[in-house]
Coordinates of C-alpha atoms in Angstrom, one line a residue:
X1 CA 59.4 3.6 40.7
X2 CA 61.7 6.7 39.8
X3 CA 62.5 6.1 36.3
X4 CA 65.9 7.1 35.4
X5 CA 66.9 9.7 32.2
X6 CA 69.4 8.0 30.2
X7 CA 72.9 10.1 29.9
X8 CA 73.1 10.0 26.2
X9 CA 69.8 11.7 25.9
X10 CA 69.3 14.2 29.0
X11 CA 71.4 17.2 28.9
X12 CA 71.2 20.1 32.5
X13 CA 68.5 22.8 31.7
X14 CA 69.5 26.8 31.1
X15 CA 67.8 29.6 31.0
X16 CA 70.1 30.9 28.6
X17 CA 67.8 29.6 25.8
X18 CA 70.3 31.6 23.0
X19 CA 73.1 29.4 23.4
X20 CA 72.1 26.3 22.2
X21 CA 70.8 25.6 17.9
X22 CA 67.4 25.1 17.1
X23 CA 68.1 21.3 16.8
X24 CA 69.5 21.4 20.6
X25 CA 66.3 23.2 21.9
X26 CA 64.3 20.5 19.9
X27 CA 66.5 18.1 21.5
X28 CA 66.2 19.1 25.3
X29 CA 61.8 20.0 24.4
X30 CA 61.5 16.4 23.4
X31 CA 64.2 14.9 26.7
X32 CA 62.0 17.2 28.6
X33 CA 58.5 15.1 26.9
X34 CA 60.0 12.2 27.2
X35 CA 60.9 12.9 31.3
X36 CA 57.2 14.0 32.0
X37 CA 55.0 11.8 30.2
X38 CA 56.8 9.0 31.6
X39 CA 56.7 10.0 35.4
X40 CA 53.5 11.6 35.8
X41 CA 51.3 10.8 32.2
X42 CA 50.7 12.4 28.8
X43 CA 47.3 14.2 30.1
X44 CA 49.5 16.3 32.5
X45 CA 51.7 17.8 29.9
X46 CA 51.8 21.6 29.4
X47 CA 53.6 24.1 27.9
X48 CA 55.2 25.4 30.8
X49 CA 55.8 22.5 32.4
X50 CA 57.8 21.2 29.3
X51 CA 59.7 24.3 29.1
X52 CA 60.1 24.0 33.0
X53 CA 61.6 20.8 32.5
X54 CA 64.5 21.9 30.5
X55 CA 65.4 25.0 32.3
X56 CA 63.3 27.4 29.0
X57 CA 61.2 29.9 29.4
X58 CA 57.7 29.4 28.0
X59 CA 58.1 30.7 24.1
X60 CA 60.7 29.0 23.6
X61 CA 59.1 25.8 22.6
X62 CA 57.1 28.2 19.9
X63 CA 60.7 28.8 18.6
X64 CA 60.4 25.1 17.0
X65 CA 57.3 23.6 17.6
X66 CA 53.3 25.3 16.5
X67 CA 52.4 23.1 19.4
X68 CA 52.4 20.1 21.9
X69 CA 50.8 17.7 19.9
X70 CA 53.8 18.6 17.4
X71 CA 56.3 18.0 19.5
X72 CA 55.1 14.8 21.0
X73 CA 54.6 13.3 17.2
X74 CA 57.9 14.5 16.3
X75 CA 59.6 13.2 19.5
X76 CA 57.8 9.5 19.0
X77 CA 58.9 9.6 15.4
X78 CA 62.1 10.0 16.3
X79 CA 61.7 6.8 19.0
X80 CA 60.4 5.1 15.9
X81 CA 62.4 6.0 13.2
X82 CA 65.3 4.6 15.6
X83 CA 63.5 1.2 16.0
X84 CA 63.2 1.0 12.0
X85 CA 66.8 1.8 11.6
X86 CA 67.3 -0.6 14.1
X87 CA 66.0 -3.3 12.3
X88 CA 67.0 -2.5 9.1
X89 CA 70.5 -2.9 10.7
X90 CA 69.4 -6.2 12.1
X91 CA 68.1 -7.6 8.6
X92 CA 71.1 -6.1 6.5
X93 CA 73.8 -7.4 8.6
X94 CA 72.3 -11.0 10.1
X95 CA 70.3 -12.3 6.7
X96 CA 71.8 -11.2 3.5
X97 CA 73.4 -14.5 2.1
X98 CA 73.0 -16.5 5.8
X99 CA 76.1 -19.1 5.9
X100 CA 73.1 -21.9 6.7
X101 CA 69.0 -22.2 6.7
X102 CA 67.2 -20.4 9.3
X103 CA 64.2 -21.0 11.2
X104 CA 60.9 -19.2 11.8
X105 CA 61.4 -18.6 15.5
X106 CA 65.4 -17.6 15.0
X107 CA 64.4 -15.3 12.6
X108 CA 61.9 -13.6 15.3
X109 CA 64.2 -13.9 18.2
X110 CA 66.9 -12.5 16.4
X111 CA 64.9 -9.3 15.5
X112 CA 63.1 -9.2 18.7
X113 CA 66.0 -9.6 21.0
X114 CA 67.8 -6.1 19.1
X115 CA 64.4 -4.5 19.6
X116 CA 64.4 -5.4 23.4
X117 CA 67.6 -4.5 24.4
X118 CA 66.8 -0.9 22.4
X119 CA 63.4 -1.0 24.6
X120 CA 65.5 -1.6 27.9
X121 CA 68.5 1.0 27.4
X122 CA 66.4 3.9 28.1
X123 CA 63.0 3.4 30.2
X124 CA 61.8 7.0 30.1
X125 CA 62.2 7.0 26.4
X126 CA 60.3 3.4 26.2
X127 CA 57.5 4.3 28.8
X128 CA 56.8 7.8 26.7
X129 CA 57.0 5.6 23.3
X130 CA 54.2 3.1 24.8
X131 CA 52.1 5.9 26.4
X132 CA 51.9 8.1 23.5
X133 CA 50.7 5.0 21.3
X134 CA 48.2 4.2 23.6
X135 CA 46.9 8.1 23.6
X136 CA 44.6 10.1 21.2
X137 CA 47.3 11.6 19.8
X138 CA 48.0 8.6 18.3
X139 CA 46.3 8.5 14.4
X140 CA 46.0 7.5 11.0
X141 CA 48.5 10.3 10.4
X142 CA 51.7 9.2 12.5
X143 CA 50.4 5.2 11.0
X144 CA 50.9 6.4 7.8
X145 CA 54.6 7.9 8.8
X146 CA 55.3 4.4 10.9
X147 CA 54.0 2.4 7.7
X148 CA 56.3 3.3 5.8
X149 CA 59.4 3.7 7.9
X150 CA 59.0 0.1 8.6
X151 CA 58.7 -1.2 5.0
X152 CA 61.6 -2.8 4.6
X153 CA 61.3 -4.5 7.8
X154 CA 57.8 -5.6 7.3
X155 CA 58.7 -6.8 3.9
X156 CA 61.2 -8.8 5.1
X157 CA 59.0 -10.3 7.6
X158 CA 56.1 -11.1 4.7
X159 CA 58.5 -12.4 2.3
X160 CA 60.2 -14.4 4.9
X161 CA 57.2 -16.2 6.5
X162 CA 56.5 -16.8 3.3
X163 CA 59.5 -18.9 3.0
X164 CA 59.4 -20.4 6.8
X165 CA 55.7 -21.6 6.3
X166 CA 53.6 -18.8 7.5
X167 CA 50.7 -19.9 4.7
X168 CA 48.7 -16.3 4.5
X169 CA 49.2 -12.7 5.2
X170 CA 47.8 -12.5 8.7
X171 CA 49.9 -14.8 10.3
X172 CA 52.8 -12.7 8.6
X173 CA 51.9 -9.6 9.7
X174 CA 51.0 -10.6 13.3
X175 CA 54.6 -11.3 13.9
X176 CA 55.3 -7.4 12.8
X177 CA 52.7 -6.6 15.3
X178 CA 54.3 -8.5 18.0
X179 CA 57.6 -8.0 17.6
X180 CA 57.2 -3.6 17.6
X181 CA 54.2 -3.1 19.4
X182 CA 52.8 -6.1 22.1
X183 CA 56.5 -6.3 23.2
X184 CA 56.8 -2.9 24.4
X185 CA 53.5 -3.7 27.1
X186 CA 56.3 -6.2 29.1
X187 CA 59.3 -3.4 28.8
X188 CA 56.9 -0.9 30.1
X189 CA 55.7 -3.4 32.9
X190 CA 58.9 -4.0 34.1
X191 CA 60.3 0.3 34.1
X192 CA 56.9 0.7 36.1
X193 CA 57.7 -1.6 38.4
X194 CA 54.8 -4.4 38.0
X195 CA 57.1 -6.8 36.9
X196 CA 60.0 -7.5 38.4
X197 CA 63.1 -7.3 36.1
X198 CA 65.2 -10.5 37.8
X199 CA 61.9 -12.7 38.0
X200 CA 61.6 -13.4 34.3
X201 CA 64.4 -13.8 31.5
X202 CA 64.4 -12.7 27.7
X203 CA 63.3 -16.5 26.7
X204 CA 60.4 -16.4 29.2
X205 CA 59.4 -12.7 27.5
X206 CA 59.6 -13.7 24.1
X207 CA 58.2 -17.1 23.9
X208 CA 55.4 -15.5 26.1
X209 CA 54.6 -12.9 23.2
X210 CA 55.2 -15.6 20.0
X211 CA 54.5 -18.8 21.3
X212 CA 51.0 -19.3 19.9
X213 CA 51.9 -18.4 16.8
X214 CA 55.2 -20.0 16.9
X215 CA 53.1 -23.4 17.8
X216 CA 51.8 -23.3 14.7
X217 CA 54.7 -23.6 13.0
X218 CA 56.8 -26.0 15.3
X219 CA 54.6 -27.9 18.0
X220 CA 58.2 -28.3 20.3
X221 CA 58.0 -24.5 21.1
X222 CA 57.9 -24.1 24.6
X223 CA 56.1 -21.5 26.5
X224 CA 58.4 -21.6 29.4
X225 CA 57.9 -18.7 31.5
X226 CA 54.2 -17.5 30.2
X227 CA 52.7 -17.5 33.7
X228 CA 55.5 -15.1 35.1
X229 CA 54.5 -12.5 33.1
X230 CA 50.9 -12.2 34.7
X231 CA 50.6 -8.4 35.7
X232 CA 49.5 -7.3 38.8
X233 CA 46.0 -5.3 39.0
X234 CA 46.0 -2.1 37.8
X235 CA 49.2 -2.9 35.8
X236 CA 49.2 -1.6 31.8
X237 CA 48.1 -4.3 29.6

């Protein structure tokens, strides 16, 4: 499957490195990272084919970067620090003073749906995000960064279960995990092709990812959907 560059993102190459700010080289070096880890795989990347990518010459990438590993931590960052904002935006504007009680599984599907729209706007940028997480360049280091960026969500999500009946800290933070990281394995299935996007709605997706722990909560959660989302072999899991 040819994954497509989103417009708002991607900008032409040009050799002409000295017309663009250090903040637009950064800009097309990570479009460029973004483009080659999620067509042909993070082990592949190079210098030179990342400055190929955006129509640089090799040093230029040493004009704002020590390294690859840099860049690709700063470019998932960025990915991240988007999905944070993202739901901080939810949380600020849908749950501050709520007009009447909400449930556990609104709460979730609320937040989740935001995040899944964000995850299916831009495949490139959500196949690099999922690839790069699964990598070794992955550590405690960019945790530590992704920890706190998401404190206001996760607090939200702690304090709230708290309220909805989520009776310890596990259960709590399980839905954090769900929500940011096991629901970017379906997005990723269905830009790759092993899912196909019109066989399977949002409902199916999310009750697929929360229903278990949903359950818990309110036995009348259905699971509608669950077997859909089966991948076929060799799929990422």
């Amino acid at each position: 499957m040819q994954l497509q560059m989103c417009p708002l993102h991607g900008r032409k190459g040009n050799s002409m490195a000295g017309r663009y700010s250090k903040q637009e080289l950064k800009d097309k070096l990570q479009r460029s990272a973004l483009h080659l880890v999620a067509t042909e795989g993070i082990e592949r990347l190079s210098t030179r084919r990342l400055s190929a990518g955006c129509g640089l010459s090799d040093p230029y990438i040493y004009q704002c970067y020590s390294d690859i590993p840099e860049l690709l931590a700063d470019t998932f960052l960025r990915v991240d620090c988007e999905v944070a904002e993202l739901m901080r935006t939810v949380i600020g504007t849908q749950f501050i003073a709520p007009a009447k009680p909400v449930k556990l599984a609104d709460v979730c599907r609320l937040l989740w749906g935001a995040y899944w729209r964000y995850l299916m706007e831009d495949p490139e940028r959500t196949v690099f995000y999922w690839r790069y997480y699964q990598s070794g360049y992955y550590n405690r280091d960019i945790l530590a960064v992704r920890e706190k960026n998401f404190r206001v969500f996760t607090d939200f999500i702690v304090n709230t279960g708290k309220t909805l009946g989520l009776s310890d800290d596990a259960q709590r933070l399980a839905i954090v995990t769900m929500l940011i990281d096991d629901t970017v394995s379906a997005a990723v299935r269905i830009h790759l092709g092993y899912i196909q996007k019109d066989a399977v709605s949002e409902d199916d997706i999310f009750y697929s990812a929360f229903s278990l722990l949903l359950r818990k909560i309110d036995p009348l959660i259905g699971i509608s959907g669950a077997a859909n989302l089966t991948p076929a072999e060799g799929s990422p899991r």
